[in-house]
Coordinates of C-alpha atoms in Angstrom, one line a residue:
M1 CA 80.8 68.6 160.0
G2 CA 77.8 67.9 161.9
G3 CA 75.7 70.3 159.9
E4 CA 77.6 73.1 160.7
N5 CA 77.5 76.1 158.1
V6 CA 81.3 76.8 157.6
T7 CA 81.8 79.8 155.2
F8 CA 84.8 81.4 153.8
G9 CA 85.0 85.0 152.2
R10 CA 86.2 88.2 153.4
Y11 CA 85.9 89.8 156.7
D12 CA 82.5 91.0 157.4
R13 CA 83.0 94.1 159.5
K14 CA 79.4 93.9 160.9
S15 CA 80.2 90.3 162.3
S16 CA 79.5 90.1 166.1
E17 CA 82.5 87.8 166.7
K18 CA 80.9 85.7 169.3
H19 CA 83.5 83.3 169.4
F20 CA 86.9 85.0 168.3
V21 CA 88.3 87.1 171.1
R22 CA 91.7 88.0 169.9
G23 CA 94.7 86.6 167.9
W24 CA 98.6 87.3 168.3
W25 CA 101.9 86.5 167.1
T26 CA 104.8 85.2 169.2
D27 CA 108.3 84.0 168.8
L28 CA 109.1 80.4 170.2
E29 CA 109.1 81.5 173.9
D30 CA 105.6 83.2 173.4
K31 CA 107.1 86.7 173.4
K32 CA 104.6 88.9 171.4
I33 CA 106.1 90.2 168.2
T34 CA 105.0 92.2 165.1
K35 CA 108.1 91.6 163.1
A36 CA 110.1 88.6 161.8
L37 CA 112.5 87.5 158.9
A38 CA 111.6 85.1 156.3
G39 CA 112.9 81.7 157.7
D40 CA 112.1 82.4 161.2
T41 CA 109.7 80.0 163.2
V42 CA 107.1 81.9 164.7
K43 CA 103.7 80.9 166.4
F44 CA 100.2 82.4 166.2
H45 CA 97.9 82.1 168.9
V46 CA 93.9 82.5 168.9
E47 CA 91.8 83.0 171.9
T48 CA 88.3 81.9 171.4
K49 CA 84.9 82.0 173.4
D50 CA 82.2 79.2 173.9
I51 CA 83.9 76.7 171.4
E52 CA 83.8 73.1 172.5
D53 CA 86.8 71.4 172.7
G54 CA 87.9 69.3 169.5
R55 CA 85.8 71.6 167.4
P56 CA 87.7 72.8 163.9
V57 CA 88.2 76.4 163.2
F58 CA 89.2 77.1 159.6
M59 CA 92.3 79.1 159.4
T60 CA 93.9 80.5 156.2
L61 CA 97.1 82.6 156.1
Y62 CA 97.0 85.7 153.9
D63 CA 99.3 88.6 153.1
D64 CA 97.7 92.2 153.7
D65 CA 97.0 93.0 150.4
R66 CA 93.6 91.3 150.9
R67 CA 92.7 94.0 153.5
I68 CA 93.9 96.9 151.6
N69 CA 92.3 96.1 148.4
Q70 CA 89.0 94.7 149.0
Q71 CA 88.2 94.2 145.3
E72 CA 91.4 92.1 144.7
D73 CA 91.3 88.1 144.1
S74 CA 92.2 87.2 147.6
A75 CA 93.1 83.8 146.2
N76 CA 96.5 85.6 145.0
D77 CA 97.6 86.7 148.4
K78 CA 96.7 83.2 150.1
I79 CA 99.8 81.5 151.6
D80 CA 99.1 77.7 151.9
L81 CA 100.5 76.0 155.0
T82 CA 101.4 72.5 154.6
N83 CA 102.3 69.3 156.7
S84 CA 106.0 68.9 156.5
S85 CA 105.6 65.0 156.8
T86 CA 103.0 64.6 154.4
G87 CA 103.0 67.7 152.2
S88 CA 99.2 68.0 152.7
R89 CA 97.5 71.4 153.2
I90 CA 96.3 72.3 156.6
L91 CA 93.1 73.9 156.5
F92 CA 91.7 73.9 160.0
Q93 CA 92.9 73.7 163.8
N94 CA 91.0 72.2 166.4
V95 CA 90.0 74.1 169.8
S96 CA 91.6 73.2 173.0
A97 CA 90.4 75.1 176.3
N98 CA 89.3 77.7 174.0
K99 CA 92.8 78.2 172.6
I100 CA 94.6 77.6 169.3
V101 CA 98.4 77.6 168.8
R102 CA 100.0 77.3 165.4
T103 CA 103.6 77.0 164.8
I104 CA 104.7 78.1 161.4
N105 CA 108.1 78.3 159.7
L106 CA 108.2 81.3 157.4
S107 CA 110.1 79.7 154.4
N108 CA 109.3 79.5 150.8
L109 CA 107.9 83.1 150.5
E110 CA 110.0 84.1 147.4
T111 CA 107.0 84.4 145.4
F112 CA 105.1 86.6 147.6
F113 CA 108.2 88.8 148.2
G114 CA 108.4 89.4 144.5
E115 CA 105.1 90.8 144.2
E116 CA 105.7 93.5 146.9
Q117 CA 107.2 96.8 146.2
D118 CA 108.5 97.0 149.7
K119 CA 109.5 93.6 149.9
K120 CA 107.8 93.0 153.0
L121 CA 104.6 91.0 153.7
E122 CA 102.0 91.9 156.7
L123 CA 100.6 88.5 157.7
F124 CA 97.3 87.8 159.2
F125 CA 94.9 84.8 159.4
A126 CA 91.3 84.7 158.1
C127 CA 89.3 82.5 160.6
S128 CA 86.0 80.6 160.3
Y129 CA 83.8 78.9 162.7
R130 CA 80.3 78.2 161.7
S131 CA 78.8 81.3 160.1
E132 CA 81.3 83.5 161.8
N133 CA 84.3 85.1 160.0
A134 CA 87.2 87.0 161.6
D135 CA 90.7 88.4 160.5
L136 CA 93.1 88.0 163.3
P137 CA 95.0 89.8 164.6
K138 CA 92.1 92.6 164.8
Q139 CA 94.4 95.6 164.3
I140 CA 96.4 95.9 161.2
S141 CA 99.1 97.2 163.5
D142 CA 99.5 93.7 165.2
Y143 CA 99.9 91.8 161.8
L144 CA 103.3 90.2 161.3
E145 CA 105.6 92.2 159.3
V146 CA 107.7 89.7 157.3
S147 CA 110.9 90.9 155.6
Q148 CA 113.8 89.1 153.7
P149 CA 117.2 89.1 155.7
E150 CA 120.0 91.1 154.3
P151 CA 122.2 89.0 152.2
L152 CA 125.5 88.0 153.5
I153 CA 128.9 88.0 152.0
L154 CA 131.3 85.3 153.2
Y155 CA 135.2 86.1 152.7
V156 CA 137.5 83.4 153.1
C157 CA 141.2 84.7 152.8
G158 CA 144.5 82.9 151.7
Y159 CA 147.8 82.8 153.4
W160 CA 148.9 85.8 155.2
N161 CA 152.4 86.7 156.5
K162 CA 153.6 90.1 157.7
S163 CA 156.9 89.7 155.9
M164 CA 155.8 88.7 152.5
P165 CA 154.9 91.5 150.0
Y166 CA 152.4 89.5 148.0
A167 CA 150.3 88.2 150.9
G168 CA 148.1 90.1 153.2
S169 CA 149.8 91.2 156.7
E170 CA 146.6 89.9 158.5
W171 CA 143.5 88.0 157.9
G172 CA 139.9 89.3 158.6
E173 CA 138.6 92.6 157.0
Q174 CA 142.1 94.0 156.8
Y175 CA 143.0 91.2 154.2
W176 CA 140.7 92.5 151.7
G177 CA 140.9 95.7 149.5
S178 CA 138.2 98.5 150.2
S179 CA 137.6 98.9 146.6
L180 CA 137.0 95.1 145.9
K181 CA 134.7 94.9 149.1
A182 CA 132.7 98.1 147.9
G183 CA 132.2 96.4 144.5
A184 CA 131.0 93.2 145.9
R185 CA 128.4 95.0 148.3
K186 CA 127.0 96.9 145.5
Y187 CA 126.8 93.6 143.0
F188 CA 125.4 91.7 146.0
F189 CA 122.0 93.6 146.6
N190 CA 124.0 96.6 148.1
T191 CA 124.2 94.4 151.2
T192 CA 126.3 95.8 154.6
K193 CA 126.3 92.2 156.0
E194 CA 130.0 90.4 155.9
L195 CA 131.7 87.7 157.6
F196 CA 135.2 87.2 157.5
I197 CA 136.9 83.7 157.8
N198 CA 140.6 82.8 157.9
G199 CA 141.1 79.9 155.1
A200 CA 144.8 80.3 155.2
G201 CA 146.3 77.1 156.4
T202 CA 150.0 76.8 157.0
K203 CA 152.5 77.8 154.2
F204 CA 152.9 74.5 152.8
S205 CA 149.4 72.9 153.7
S206 CA 147.7 70.8 151.0
A207 CA 144.4 71.9 149.2
T208 CA 143.0 68.5 150.8
D209 CA 144.0 69.5 154.2
R210 CA 142.3 73.1 153.9
F211 CA 139.3 71.6 152.4
Q212 CA 138.8 69.3 155.4
S213 CA 139.5 72.3 157.7
G214 CA 136.8 74.3 156.0
K215 CA 134.6 71.4 156.6
K216 CA 135.4 70.9 160.2
I217 CA 134.9 74.8 161.0
A218 CA 131.4 74.6 159.4
E219 CA 130.4 71.5 161.4
E220 CA 131.7 72.9 164.5
R221 CA 130.0 76.1 164.1
F222 CA 126.7 74.3 163.3
I223 CA 126.4 72.9 166.6
N224 CA 127.6 75.9 168.3
H225 CA 124.4 78.0 168.6
S226 CA 126.1 81.0 170.2
S227 CA 128.6 81.6 167.6
K228 CA 128.3 84.7 165.0
F229 CA 128.7 82.0 162.3
Y230 CA 125.9 79.8 163.2
K231 CA 123.6 83.0 163.7
E232 CA 124.4 84.6 160.4
V233 CA 124.7 81.5 158.0
F234 CA 122.7 78.6 159.6
Q235 CA 119.9 80.3 161.7
T236 CA 119.0 83.3 159.5
K237 CA 117.9 82.1 156.1
R238 CA 120.1 84.6 154.1
K239 CA 121.2 84.7 150.7
V240 CA 124.9 83.9 150.8
M241 CA 127.8 84.6 148.4
V242 CA 131.4 83.2 149.2
I243 CA 134.2 85.1 148.0
S244 CA 138.1 83.2 148.3
H245 CA 141.5 84.1 147.7
S246 CA 144.5 82.1 147.1
M247 CA 144.8 79.2 149.4
G248 CA 141.4 80.1 150.8
G249 CA 139.7 78.5 147.7
A250 CA 140.0 75.1 149.1
F251 CA 138.9 76.0 152.5
A252 CA 135.9 77.8 151.2
E253 CA 134.8 74.7 149.1
G254 CA 135.0 72.8 152.4
L255 CA 132.7 75.1 153.8
I256 CA 130.6 75.0 151.1
D257 CA 130.4 71.4 151.3
V258 CA 128.6 71.5 154.7
L259 CA 126.5 74.7 153.9
K260 CA 124.9 72.7 151.0
Q261 CA 124.0 69.8 153.2
K262 CA 122.3 72.2 155.5
N263 CA 120.4 73.9 152.8
V264 CA 122.2 77.5 152.9
N265 CA 121.1 79.5 150.1
I266 CA 124.4 80.0 148.3
E267 CA 123.8 82.2 145.3
K268 CA 127.2 82.7 143.9
V269 CA 130.8 81.4 144.6
V270 CA 133.8 83.5 143.4
H271 CA 137.3 82.1 143.5
L272 CA 140.1 84.9 143.0
S273 CA 143.5 83.5 141.9
P274 CA 142.7 80.1 143.6
A275 CA 145.8 78.1 144.8
D276 CA 146.3 74.3 144.3
V277 CA 143.5 73.9 142.1
S278 CA 143.7 70.1 141.1
G279 CA 143.3 69.6 145.1
F280 CA 139.7 70.3 145.0
R281 CA 136.3 70.5 143.0
A282 CA 133.6 73.1 142.8
G283 CA 130.7 72.0 144.8
L284 CA 128.1 74.1 143.1
P285 CA 129.7 74.3 139.6
D286 CA 126.9 76.3 137.8
K287 CA 127.3 79.1 140.5
T288 CA 130.9 79.3 140.7
F289 CA 133.5 81.5 139.0
Q290 CA 137.3 81.7 138.9
I291 CA 139.4 84.8 138.2
D292 CA 143.2 84.8 137.6
I293 CA 145.5 87.5 136.8
D294 CA 148.5 87.4 134.3
W295 CA 151.2 87.6 135.6
D296 CA 151.1 86.1 139.0
P297 CA 154.3 85.2 140.5
V298 CA 152.9 83.3 143.5
L299 CA 150.9 81.0 141.4
M300 CA 153.4 80.7 138.9
Y301 CA 155.4 78.7 142.0
K302 CA 152.2 77.5 144.1
N303 CA 150.2 76.0 140.9
F304 CA 153.4 74.7 139.0
N305 CA 152.5 71.7 137.2
D306 CA 148.8 72.1 138.4
A307 CA 145.6 72.2 136.5
P308 CA 144.6 75.4 135.2
N309 CA 141.1 75.4 136.6
I310 CA 139.3 74.3 139.8
G311 CA 137.5 70.6 138.9
G312 CA 134.0 70.9 137.5
I313 CA 134.0 74.7 137.3
Q314 CA 132.2 76.0 134.2
S315 CA 133.1 79.9 134.1
S316 CA 136.6 81.3 134.4
A317 CA 138.8 84.0 133.1
L318 CA 142.5 84.9 132.8
A319 CA 142.8 88.7 132.6
K320 CA 145.9 90.8 132.0
N321 CA 147.4 92.7 134.8
P322 CA 146.6 96.4 134.0
K323 CA 149.5 97.3 135.9
D324 CA 151.9 94.9 134.5
D325 CA 154.0 94.4 137.5
E326 CA 154.6 91.5 139.8
F327 CA 152.1 92.2 142.3
G328 CA 149.1 90.6 140.3
H329 CA 148.3 87.7 143.2
M330 CA 147.9 90.8 145.8
Y331 CA 145.5 92.8 143.4
T332 CA 143.0 90.2 143.0
K333 CA 142.1 90.6 146.7
E334 CA 142.3 94.3 146.7
E335 CA 141.4 96.1 143.4
D336 CA 137.8 97.1 142.0
F337 CA 138.9 96.1 138.5
V338 CA 139.0 92.7 139.6
W339 CA 135.3 92.6 140.6
K340 CA 134.5 94.3 137.1
W341 CA 136.1 91.4 135.4
F342 CA 133.9 89.1 137.6
E343 CA 130.8 90.9 136.4
D344 CA 131.7 90.7 132.9
L345 CA 132.8 87.0 133.0
E346 CA 129.2 86.2 134.4
A347 CA 127.4 88.3 131.9
M348 CA 129.2 87.6 128.8
Q349 CA 128.2 85.8 125.8
F350 CA 129.9 84.9 122.6
Q351 CA 128.2 85.7 119.1
L352 CA 129.5 83.5 116.1
L353 CA 131.1 85.4 113.5
N354 CA 133.0 83.1 110.8
Q355 CA 135.1 80.1 110.6
E356 CA 138.6 79.8 108.8
S357 CA 141.3 77.3 108.2
K358 CA 144.6 78.0 109.8
I359 CA 147.9 76.3 108.9
Y360 CA 150.4 76.0 111.6
T361 CA 154.0 75.2 110.8
T362 CA 156.8 74.0 113.2
P363 CA 160.2 75.1 111.8
G364 CA 162.9 72.4 111.0
S365 CA 165.8 71.3 112.9
G366 CA 168.3 72.6 110.5
M367 CA 169.9 69.3 110.7
G368 CA 168.3 67.3 108.0
Y369 CA 164.7 67.3 109.8
G370 CA 162.0 69.3 108.2
G371 CA 159.2 70.9 109.7
T372 CA 156.0 69.9 110.3
S373 CA 152.6 71.4 109.5
R374 CA 149.1 71.3 110.9
T375 CA 145.6 72.6 109.7
V376 CA 143.1 73.7 112.2
L377 CA 139.5 75.2 112.2
Q378 CA 139.5 78.2 113.9
I379 CA 135.9 79.6 115.0
N380 CA 135.7 83.3 115.7
Y381 CA 133.3 84.9 118.1
S382 CA 132.5 88.4 119.3
A383 CA 132.0 88.9 123.0
T384 CA 128.6 90.6 123.9
N385 CA 126.8 91.8 126.8
L386 CA 129.9 93.1 128.6
K387 CA 129.2 95.9 131.2
H388 CA 132.8 97.0 131.6
N389 CA 134.4 96.1 128.4
S390 CA 136.7 93.7 130.0
T391 CA 139.3 91.7 127.8
F392 CA 140.4 88.4 128.9
L393 CA 143.3 86.4 127.6
K394 CA 141.4 83.0 128.1
V395 CA 137.9 82.3 129.0
R396 CA 136.0 79.2 130.1
K397 CA 132.5 79.5 129.8
N398 CA 130.0 76.8 130.0
S399 CA 132.9 74.2 129.8
Q400 CA 134.1 75.9 126.3
I401 CA 137.5 77.5 126.2
Y402 CA 137.8 80.7 124.1
F403 CA 141.2 82.6 123.3
Y404 CA 141.6 86.3 122.8
D405 CA 143.0 87.3 119.3
K406 CA 144.9 90.7 119.8
K407 CA 144.9 91.4 116.0
T408 CA 141.3 91.1 115.7
G409 CA 139.9 92.0 119.2
N410 CA 137.8 88.9 118.9
Y411 CA 138.1 85.3 120.6
F412 CA 138.2 82.0 118.8
T413 CA 138.2 78.4 119.5
E414 CA 140.0 75.7 117.4
R415 CA 139.0 72.1 116.1

């Protein structure tokens, strides 16, 4: 470095700062800012004095804990910046006309947020030139406060018709029951961010058609930067949970297909009473859950001769309608108990109890034909880790199917 004495270390408050005039944060339009969201792209500007063009200034990005606790190991709060093409660390920036401008994408900060009680970072640069060190901006109040964007729940409704008692009378927020939405918000980080999508299709539309419609909407919104969908889903790097109902399941998976390609952070997918389940597959099998209710007159017709589960799904449950009436399909988009079922399905585990041989006999026809017998091995389990003590008639968990035994209150599989 031509004999320059480049040093690193904590800010020396006695430094004369001959070469560092000021530093400040802006958005991409160069408007000064002091707040941003994780995932945003921002700029950091440095004004220098008496530094020749092309000279390097060493710059290290830190969280403010380094300033607050001078005895702390500063390496824990250092945020490495890397070249997006090569992956190599960027350690310095050359001066031009006594200015430096750095463009920074505020992604991949999850580790740092996890260590902060207030879930916020206060960012500044430690700068070094020759023997001079300076933390910029100079005022703590000008540091960039970075917070995580509020998570988003993306609701995708199914078929709706004003004249049908089992369907919603309109799409949007009114399609969904207030208690179900309240449970979803509480579960998903107490968020208040919601977006409602019409995934109904026509009454006799196929799952394939609705899947393609979901893809088309997501692709159109991705290039429409003025749309609310683009701003909330693609632009702001939120955690997203997708909740669908009935015919909206296929449409939702079409959306998810595009969201995956665009690296949207989808944390959970919950399909409630999905229709035409053999016509699409789960795009995120390990994050996807299916809840059905017994009995459901709509799906008895809509899913006649269909598969019981969405392709590829690993977690699903069939629960008994606690009201024991014909409105089960409506309840899975309205009632809070449905959300409690989901929480138990997600958390439940099975503990092995014992195994026993069971003999099943088919009676004869009474016309000279005798019955048949078969022996199966029944393996019994107790359900554990339940928050709401839900009982399911049938559960698929990690691709294994468990049946409920009403006599014992336990679950079993057969071989």
